[in-house]
Amino acid sequence: MEIEIGRAAVMVLAGGSGARFGAAGNKVYEELAGATVLSWSLNTLGEVPGVGPLLLVARPADRELVRRMLAAEVRHPVEVVDGGATRQESELCGLRHLADRIHSGEVDTVLIHDGARPLVSAELGAAIIAAARDSGGAIPGVPRTDLARASDDGMGLDGGAGPGMVAVQTPQGFAAGPLLAAYERAAVDGFAGTDTASCIQHYTEISVRCIPGEGRNFKITYAHDLRIADAVIARGTA
């Protein structure tokens, strides 16, 4: 499918903290191979064919960090939006920032990516755009075979988690109009989804398609994850 230039928006979320990572501040501003964790995904997704607006949804407290990073490390124009108290509120802030362009048809697809996943590839971003345009919604997933189902009393295991289990990644991509409408309805209802796809599935009839994710597209959660990402980059496989 040919991607229409300038009609997909990418929203990168950077509202997390360093609690589990062990950092004093936001982990996405930690150094990874000479640049911040966050700058890697901004640079990569900004190069995907068909991407127009590139948004960074960040904490107001991190404005100076954002300014320095964008000036020194990011190769693409970035629109910075203040996020909310939760991930879903931050996503809604980004969608409202895009609302005029969504309503006019200038933006028809929105990708939402976790800034703590620095090793996403441009190929995965392009595949999500294509799948979202084809079906209305798309998420990347990696099969999991290392899961087990705990018994209700927590005293044992009731067997494996079953076939078809995947670890869901980002970016997740959706038709822009239904996505904005779903988030506005969720805000009115006080509905909090587990991720973007859950909000879409709650408020629309869109069938969210799962496409193959990437093993290297892991999330920086703990300090050792940063060392693994650094090693992947050093090997030239990112």
PDB file of C-alpha atoms in Angstrom:
ATOM      1  CA  MET A   1       0.000   0.000   0.000  1.00  0.00           C
ATOM      2  CA  GLU A   2       1.359   3.428  -0.931  1.00  0.00           C
ATOM      3  CA  ILE A   3       1.702   5.749   2.056  1.00  0.00           C
ATOM      4  CA  GLU A   4       0.448   9.277   1.512  1.00  0.00           C
ATOM      5  CA  ILE A   5       3.134  11.734   2.598  1.00  0.00           C
ATOM      6  CA  GLY A   6       2.230  13.979   5.522  1.00  0.00           C
ATOM      7  CA  ARG A   7      -0.995  12.306   6.636  1.00  0.00           C
ATOM      8  CA  ALA A   8       0.263  10.241   9.564  1.00  0.00           C
ATOM      9  CA  ALA A   9       1.153  11.817  12.904  1.00  0.00           C
ATOM     10  CA  VAL A  10       3.523  10.258  15.416  1.00  0.00           C
ATOM     11  CA  MET A  11       3.081  10.955  19.113  1.00  0.00           C
ATOM     12  CA  VAL A  12       5.984   9.988  21.374  1.00  0.00           C
ATOM     13  CA  LEU A  13       5.164   9.865  25.070  1.00  0.00           C
ATOM     14  CA  ALA A  14       7.799  10.919  27.615  1.00  0.00           C
ATOM     15  CA  GLY A  15       5.823  11.282  30.817  1.00  0.00           C
ATOM     16  CA  GLY A  16       7.333   8.422  32.821  1.00  0.00           C
ATOM     17  CA  SER A  17       9.693   8.500  35.768  1.00  0.00           C
ATOM     18  CA  GLY A  18      12.860   6.784  36.926  1.00  0.00           C
ATOM     19  CA  ALA A  19      11.337   4.959  39.893  1.00  0.00           C
ATOM     20  CA  ARG A  20      11.999   1.370  38.793  1.00  0.00           C
ATOM     21  CA  PHE A  21      15.028   2.400  36.758  1.00  0.00           C
ATOM     22  CA  GLY A  22      16.634   3.883  39.866  1.00  0.00           C
ATOM     23  CA  ALA A  23      17.244   7.345  38.394  1.00  0.00           C
ATOM     24  CA  ALA A  24      16.550  10.619  40.150  1.00  0.00           C
ATOM     25  CA  GLY A  25      14.715  11.987  37.110  1.00  0.00           C
ATOM     26  CA  ASN A  26      12.897  10.799  34.016  1.00  0.00           C
ATOM     27  CA  LYS A  27      14.695   7.749  32.562  1.00  0.00           C
ATOM     28  CA  VAL A  28      14.076   8.778  28.936  1.00  0.00           C
ATOM     29  CA  TYR A  29      16.704  11.508  29.358  1.00  0.00           C
ATOM     30  CA  GLU A  30      19.376   9.025  30.404  1.00  0.00           C
ATOM     31  CA  GLU A  31      22.292   8.614  27.973  1.00  0.00           C
ATOM     32  CA  LEU A  32      22.250   5.806  25.441  1.00  0.00           C
ATOM     33  CA  ALA A  33      25.215   5.518  23.057  1.00  0.00           C
ATOM     34  CA  GLY A  34      25.992   9.222  23.206  1.00  0.00           C
ATOM     35  CA  ALA A  35      22.422  10.539  23.039  1.00  0.00           C
ATOM     36  CA  THR A  36      19.326  10.507  25.211  1.00  0.00           C
ATOM     37  CA  VAL A  37      17.071   7.451  25.194  1.00  0.00           C
ATOM     38  CA  LEU A  38      14.215   9.604  23.910  1.00  0.00           C
ATOM     39  CA  SER A  39      16.072  11.041  20.928  1.00  0.00           C
ATOM     40  CA  TRP A  40      16.552   7.595  19.355  1.00  0.00           C
ATOM     41  CA  SER A  41      12.857   6.941  18.718  1.00  0.00           C
ATOM     42  CA  LEU A  42      12.165  10.548  17.690  1.00  0.00           C
ATOM     43  CA  ASN A  43      14.894  10.382  15.046  1.00  0.00           C
ATOM     44  CA  THR A  44      13.838   6.950  13.802  1.00  0.00           C
ATOM     45  CA  LEU A  45      10.093   7.529  13.599  1.00  0.00           C
ATOM     46  CA  GLY A  46      10.602  10.954  12.071  1.00  0.00           C
ATOM     47  CA  GLU A  47      12.196   9.213   9.074  1.00  0.00           C
ATOM     48  CA  VAL A  48       9.250   6.903   8.344  1.00  0.00           C
ATOM     49  CA  PRO A  49       7.724   7.613   4.920  1.00  0.00           C
ATOM     50  CA  GLY A  50       4.300   9.157   5.330  1.00  0.00           C
ATOM     51  CA  VAL A  51       4.955  10.785   8.712  1.00  0.00           C
ATOM     52  CA  GLY A  52       3.920  14.417   8.963  1.00  0.00           C
ATOM     53  CA  PRO A  53       3.572  15.942  12.439  1.00  0.00           C
ATOM     54  CA  LEU A  54       6.002  14.548  15.023  1.00  0.00           C
ATOM     55  CA  LEU A  55       4.791  15.238  18.556  1.00  0.00           C
ATOM     56  CA  LEU A  56       6.576  14.886  21.874  1.00  0.00           C
ATOM     57  CA  VAL A  57       4.236  14.765  24.863  1.00  0.00           C
ATOM     58  CA  ALA A  58       6.375  15.597  27.881  1.00  0.00           C
ATOM     59  CA  ARG A  59       6.113  16.633  31.502  1.00  0.00           C
ATOM     60  CA  PRO A  60       6.139  20.403  32.068  1.00  0.00           C
ATOM     61  CA  ALA A  61       8.895  19.829  34.639  1.00  0.00           C
ATOM     62  CA  ASP A  62      11.140  18.445  31.874  1.00  0.00           C
ATOM     63  CA  ARG A  63      10.914  21.434  29.528  1.00  0.00           C
ATOM     64  CA  GLU A  64      14.582  22.386  29.835  1.00  0.00           C
ATOM     65  CA  LEU A  65      15.682  18.799  29.230  1.00  0.00           C
ATOM     66  CA  VAL A  66      13.442  18.709  26.169  1.00  0.00           C
ATOM     67  CA  ARG A  67      14.813  21.992  24.850  1.00  0.00           C
ATOM     68  CA  ARG A  68      18.430  20.852  25.145  1.00  0.00           C
ATOM     69  CA  MET A  69      17.725  17.443  23.608  1.00  0.00           C
ATOM     70  CA  LEU A  70      15.826  18.840  20.618  1.00  0.00           C
ATOM     71  CA  ALA A  71      18.517  21.435  19.934  1.00  0.00           C
ATOM     72  CA  ALA A  72      21.437  19.018  20.090  1.00  0.00           C
ATOM     73  CA  GLU A  73      20.185  15.567  19.108  1.00  0.00           C
ATOM     74  CA  VAL A  74      16.958  15.463  17.076  1.00  0.00           C
ATOM     75  CA  ARG A  75      17.056  15.819  13.303  1.00  0.00           C
ATOM     76  CA  HIS A  76      13.355  16.527  12.683  1.00  0.00           C
ATOM     77  CA  PRO A  77      10.934  19.321  13.626  1.00  0.00           C
ATOM     78  CA  VAL A  78       9.095  18.331  16.804  1.00  0.00           C
ATOM     79  CA  GLU A  79       5.922  19.832  18.268  1.00  0.00           C
ATOM     80  CA  VAL A  80       6.095  19.730  22.072  1.00  0.00           C
ATOM     81  CA  VAL A  81       2.899  19.244  24.076  1.00  0.00           C
ATOM     82  CA  ASP A  82       2.506  19.284  27.850  1.00  0.00           C
ATOM     83  CA  GLY A  83       1.215  15.931  29.100  1.00  0.00           C
ATOM     84  CA  GLY A  84      -1.305  15.090  31.804  1.00  0.00           C
ATOM     85  CA  ALA A  85      -1.217  13.204  35.086  1.00  0.00           C
ATOM     86  CA  THR A  86      -1.677   9.781  33.456  1.00  0.00           C
ATOM     87  CA  ARG A  87      -0.666   8.142  30.197  1.00  0.00           C
ATOM     88  CA  GLN A  88      -4.223   8.354  28.869  1.00  0.00           C
ATOM     89  CA  GLU A  89      -4.498  12.034  29.773  1.00  0.00           C
ATOM     90  CA  SER A  90      -1.188  12.670  28.008  1.00  0.00           C
ATOM     91  CA  GLU A  91      -2.439  10.893  24.893  1.00  0.00           C
ATOM     92  CA  LEU A  92      -5.576  13.017  24.955  1.00  0.00           C
ATOM     93  CA  CYS A  93      -3.449  16.176  25.254  1.00  0.00           C
ATOM     94  CA  GLY A  94      -1.592  15.122  22.124  1.00  0.00           C
ATOM     95  CA  LEU A  95      -4.768  14.259  20.240  1.00  0.00           C
ATOM     96  CA  ARG A  96      -6.360  17.595  21.130  1.00  0.00           C
ATOM     97  CA  HIS A  97      -3.226  19.312  19.825  1.00  0.00           C
ATOM     98  CA  LEU A  98      -3.831  17.512  16.506  1.00  0.00           C
ATOM     99  CA  ALA A  99      -7.615  17.940  16.527  1.00  0.00           C
ATOM    100  CA  ASP A 100      -7.898  20.615  13.831  1.00  0.00           C
ATOM    101  CA  ARG A 101      -5.691  18.616  11.478  1.00  0.00           C
ATOM    102  CA  ILE A 102      -7.630  15.433  12.244  1.00  0.00           C
ATOM    103  CA  HIS A 103     -10.991  17.078  11.572  1.00  0.00           C
ATOM    104  CA  SER A 104      -9.719  18.604   8.290  1.00  0.00           C
ATOM    105  CA  GLY A 105      -8.350  15.268   7.093  1.00  0.00           C
ATOM    106  CA  GLU A 106      -4.766  16.540   7.053  1.00  0.00           C
ATOM    107  CA  VAL A 107      -3.942  13.802   9.578  1.00  0.00           C
ATOM    108  CA  ASP A 108      -5.715  10.491   8.998  1.00  0.00           C
ATOM    109  CA  THR A 109      -3.613   8.131  11.128  1.00  0.00           C
ATOM    110  CA  VAL A 110      -1.957   8.528  14.527  1.00  0.00           C
ATOM    111  CA  LEU A 111       0.883   6.413  15.886  1.00  0.00           C
ATOM    112  CA  ILE A 112       1.493   6.477  19.636  1.00  0.00           C
ATOM    113  CA  HIS A 113       4.900   5.355  20.871  1.00  0.00           C
ATOM    114  CA  ASP A 114       6.504   4.959  24.281  1.00  0.00           C
ATOM    115  CA  GLY A 115       9.658   7.074  24.424  1.00  0.00           C
ATOM    116  CA  ALA A 116      11.267   4.423  26.634  1.00  0.00           C
ATOM    117  CA  ARG A 117      11.457   2.082  23.594  1.00  0.00           C
ATOM    118  CA  PRO A 118      14.477   3.603  21.819  1.00  0.00           C
ATOM    119  CA  LEU A 119      15.281   0.776  19.388  1.00  0.00           C
ATOM    120  CA  VAL A 120      12.075   0.772  17.358  1.00  0.00           C
ATOM    121  CA  SER A 121      12.776   0.507  13.634  1.00  0.00           C
ATOM    122  CA  ALA A 122      11.483   2.689  10.832  1.00  0.00           C
ATOM    123  CA  GLU A 123      10.265  -0.494   9.139  1.00  0.00           C
ATOM    124  CA  LEU A 124       7.994  -1.308  12.089  1.00  0.00           C
ATOM    125  CA  GLY A 125       6.623   2.235  12.083  1.00  0.00           C
ATOM    126  CA  ALA A 126       5.838   1.976   8.366  1.00  0.00           C
ATOM    127  CA  ALA A 127       4.200  -1.430   8.846  1.00  0.00           C
ATOM    128  CA  ILE A 128       1.965  -0.062  11.621  1.00  0.00           C
ATOM    129  CA  ILE A 129       0.867   2.860   9.432  1.00  0.00           C
ATOM    130  CA  ALA A 130      -0.019   0.506   6.581  1.00  0.00           C
ATOM    131  CA  ALA A 131      -1.882  -1.941   8.839  1.00  0.00           C
ATOM    132  CA  ALA A 132      -3.767   0.850  10.634  1.00  0.00           C
ATOM    133  CA  ARG A 133      -4.865   2.343   7.330  1.00  0.00           C
ATOM    134  CA  ASP A 134      -6.010  -1.091   6.178  1.00  0.00           C
ATOM    135  CA  SER A 135      -7.968  -2.151   9.273  1.00  0.00           C
ATOM    136  CA  GLY A 136      -8.411   0.971  11.410  1.00  0.00           C
ATOM    137  CA  GLY A 137      -6.060  -0.099  14.179  1.00  0.00           C
ATOM    138  CA  ALA A 138      -2.770  -1.968  14.544  1.00  0.00           C
ATOM    139  CA  ILE A 139      -0.425  -2.972  17.347  1.00  0.00           C
ATOM    140  CA  PRO A 140       2.908  -4.838  17.291  1.00  0.00           C
ATOM    141  CA  GLY A 141       3.234  -7.959  19.409  1.00  0.00           C
ATOM    142  CA  VAL A 142       5.943 -10.502  20.186  1.00  0.00           C
ATOM    143  CA  PRO A 143       4.875 -14.110  20.972  1.00  0.00           C
ATOM    144  CA  ARG A 144       5.390 -15.191  24.587  1.00  0.00           C
ATOM    145  CA  THR A 145       5.920 -18.788  25.597  1.00  0.00           C
ATOM    146  CA  ASP A 146       7.362 -18.134  29.054  1.00  0.00           C
ATOM    147  CA  LEU A 147       4.091 -17.312  30.817  1.00  0.00           C
ATOM    148  CA  ALA A 148       2.082 -19.427  33.270  1.00  0.00           C
ATOM    149  CA  ARG A 149      -1.340 -19.011  34.835  1.00  0.00           C
ATOM    150  CA  ALA A 150      -1.308 -18.751  38.643  1.00  0.00           C
ATOM    151  CA  SER A 151      -3.995 -20.464  40.695  1.00  0.00           C
ATOM    152  CA  ASP A 152      -6.608 -18.280  42.324  1.00  0.00           C
ATOM    153  CA  ASP A 153      -5.134 -18.819  45.792  1.00  0.00           C
ATOM    154  CA  GLY A 154      -1.610 -18.061  44.615  1.00  0.00           C
ATOM    155  CA  MET A 155      -0.320 -21.379  45.902  1.00  0.00           C
ATOM    156  CA  GLY A 156       0.494 -22.968  42.544  1.00  0.00           C
ATOM    157  CA  LEU A 157       0.193 -22.872  38.794  1.00  0.00           C
ATOM    158  CA  ASP A 158      -2.788 -23.897  36.703  1.00  0.00           C
ATOM    159  CA  GLY A 159      -0.717 -24.552  33.601  1.00  0.00           C
ATOM    160  CA  GLY A 160       0.574 -22.467  30.750  1.00  0.00           C
ATOM    161  CA  ALA A 161      -1.019 -19.222  29.688  1.00  0.00           C
ATOM    162  CA  GLY A 162      -2.155 -20.803  26.422  1.00  0.00           C
ATOM    163  CA  PRO A 163      -1.315 -20.224  22.780  1.00  0.00           C
ATOM    164  CA  GLY A 164      -1.545 -16.878  21.077  1.00  0.00           C
ATOM    165  CA  MET A 165      -0.188 -14.790  23.962  1.00  0.00           C
ATOM    166  CA  VAL A 166       1.890 -11.800  22.864  1.00  0.00           C
ATOM    167  CA  ALA A 167       3.799  -9.044  24.590  1.00  0.00           C
ATOM    168  CA  VAL A 168       2.279  -5.842  23.180  1.00  0.00           C
ATOM    169  CA  GLN A 169       4.668  -3.126  22.057  1.00  0.00           C
ATOM    170  CA  THR A 170       4.446   0.355  20.604  1.00  0.00           C
ATOM    171  CA  PRO A 171       3.969   2.192  18.298  1.00  0.00           C
ATOM    172  CA  GLN A 172       0.260   1.503  18.180  1.00  0.00           C
ATOM    173  CA  GLY A 173      -1.519   3.067  15.213  1.00  0.00           C
ATOM    174  CA  PHE A 174      -5.165   4.006  14.651  1.00  0.00           C
ATOM    175  CA  ALA A 175      -7.495   5.899  12.368  1.00  0.00           C
ATOM    176  CA  ALA A 176      -7.222   9.439  13.686  1.00  0.00           C
ATOM    177  CA  GLY A 177     -10.910  10.457  13.801  1.00  0.00           C
ATOM    178  CA  PRO A 178     -12.202   7.437  15.741  1.00  0.00           C
ATOM    179  CA  LEU A 179      -9.190   7.614  18.065  1.00  0.00           C
ATOM    180  CA  LEU A 180      -9.831  11.235  19.006  1.00  0.00           C
ATOM    181  CA  ALA A 181     -13.563  10.591  19.465  1.00  0.00           C
ATOM    182  CA  ALA A 182     -12.895   7.543  21.654  1.00  0.00           C
ATOM    183  CA  TYR A 183     -10.550   9.475  23.920  1.00  0.00           C
ATOM    184  CA  GLU A 184     -12.966  12.374  24.282  1.00  0.00           C
ATOM    185  CA  ARG A 185     -15.733   9.926  25.276  1.00  0.00           C
ATOM    186  CA  ALA A 186     -13.397   8.175  27.705  1.00  0.00           C
ATOM    187  CA  ALA A 187     -12.597  11.522  29.338  1.00  0.00           C
ATOM    188  CA  VAL A 188     -16.311  12.234  29.841  1.00  0.00           C
ATOM    189  CA  ASP A 189     -17.003   8.726  31.164  1.00  0.00           C
ATOM    190  CA  GLY A 190     -13.920   8.489  33.358  1.00  0.00           C
ATOM    191  CA  PHE A 191     -12.864   5.322  31.540  1.00  0.00           C
ATOM    192  CA  ALA A 192      -9.181   4.391  31.913  1.00  0.00           C
ATOM    193  CA  GLY A 193      -7.888   1.797  29.471  1.00  0.00           C
ATOM    194  CA  THR A 194      -4.790  -0.315  29.886  1.00  0.00           C
ATOM    195  CA  ASP A 195      -3.379   1.040  26.621  1.00  0.00           C
ATOM    196  CA  THR A 196      -4.477   2.868  23.484  1.00  0.00           C
ATOM    197  CA  ALA A 197      -5.951  -0.253  21.896  1.00  0.00           C
ATOM    198  CA  SER A 198      -8.179  -0.959  24.912  1.00  0.00           C
ATOM    199  CA  CYS A 199      -9.779   2.487  24.638  1.00  0.00           C
ATOM    200  CA  ILE A 200     -10.398   1.987  20.915  1.00  0.00           C
ATOM    201  CA  GLN A 201     -11.937  -1.437  21.516  1.00  0.00           C
ATOM    202  CA  HIS A 202     -14.167  -0.084  24.292  1.00  0.00           C
ATOM    203  CA  TYR A 203     -15.645   2.774  22.248  1.00  0.00           C
ATOM    204  CA  THR A 204     -15.490   1.676  18.617  1.00  0.00           C
ATOM    205  CA  GLU A 205     -16.147  -1.322  16.396  1.00  0.00           C
ATOM    206  CA  ILE A 206     -12.619  -1.158  14.965  1.00  0.00           C
ATOM    207  CA  SER A 207     -10.856  -4.505  14.761  1.00  0.00           C
ATOM    208  CA  VAL A 208      -7.361  -3.944  16.111  1.00  0.00           C
ATOM    209  CA  ARG A 209      -4.870  -5.973  14.090  1.00  0.00           C
ATOM    210  CA  CYS A 210      -1.745  -7.457  15.689  1.00  0.00           C
ATOM    211  CA  ILE A 211       1.339  -7.538  13.490  1.00  0.00           C
ATOM    212  CA  PRO A 212       4.782  -8.990  14.331  1.00  0.00           C
ATOM    213  CA  GLY A 213       6.771  -6.808  16.687  1.00  0.00           C
ATOM    214  CA  GLU A 214      10.536  -6.744  17.129  1.00  0.00           C
ATOM    215  CA  GLY A 215      12.671  -8.348  19.813  1.00  0.00           C
ATOM    216  CA  ARG A 216      14.914  -5.291  19.944  1.00  0.00           C
ATOM    217  CA  ASN A 217      11.941  -2.982  20.511  1.00  0.00           C
ATOM    218  CA  PHE A 218      12.044  -3.541  24.265  1.00  0.00           C
ATOM    219  CA  LYS A 219      11.240  -0.996  26.935  1.00  0.00           C
ATOM    220  CA  ILE A 220      13.890   0.589  29.131  1.00  0.00           C
ATOM    221  CA  THR A 221      12.479  -0.206  32.558  1.00  0.00           C
ATOM    222  CA  TYR A 222      15.492  -1.097  34.690  1.00  0.00           C
ATOM    223  CA  ALA A 223      19.113   0.064  34.611  1.00  0.00           C
ATOM    224  CA  HIS A 224      20.294  -3.200  33.053  1.00  0.00           C
ATOM    225  CA  ASP A 225      17.916  -2.621  30.104  1.00  0.00           C
ATOM    226  CA  LEU A 226      19.961   0.444  29.215  1.00  0.00           C
ATOM    227  CA  ARG A 227      23.153  -1.621  29.166  1.00  0.00           C
ATOM    228  CA  ILE A 228      21.485  -4.180  26.890  1.00  0.00           C
ATOM    229  CA  ALA A 229      20.307  -1.452  24.503  1.00  0.00           C
ATOM    230  CA  ASP A 230      23.804   0.017  24.449  1.00  0.00           C
ATOM    231  CA  ALA A 231      25.222  -3.403  23.544  1.00  0.00           C
ATOM    232  CA  VAL A 232      22.662  -3.849  20.747  1.00  0.00           C
ATOM    233  CA  ILE A 233      23.651  -0.493  19.243  1.00  0.00           C
ATOM    234  CA  ALA A 234      27.360  -1.288  19.596  1.00  0.00           C
ATOM    235  CA  ARG A 235      26.848  -4.533  17.643  1.00  0.00           C
ATOM    236  CA  GLY A 236      25.231  -2.544  14.847  1.00  0.00           C
ATOM    237  CA  THR A 237      21.952  -4.433  15.061  1.00  0.00           C
ATOM    238  CA  ALA A 238      19.747  -1.486  16.008  1.00  0.00           C
TER     239      ALA A 238
END
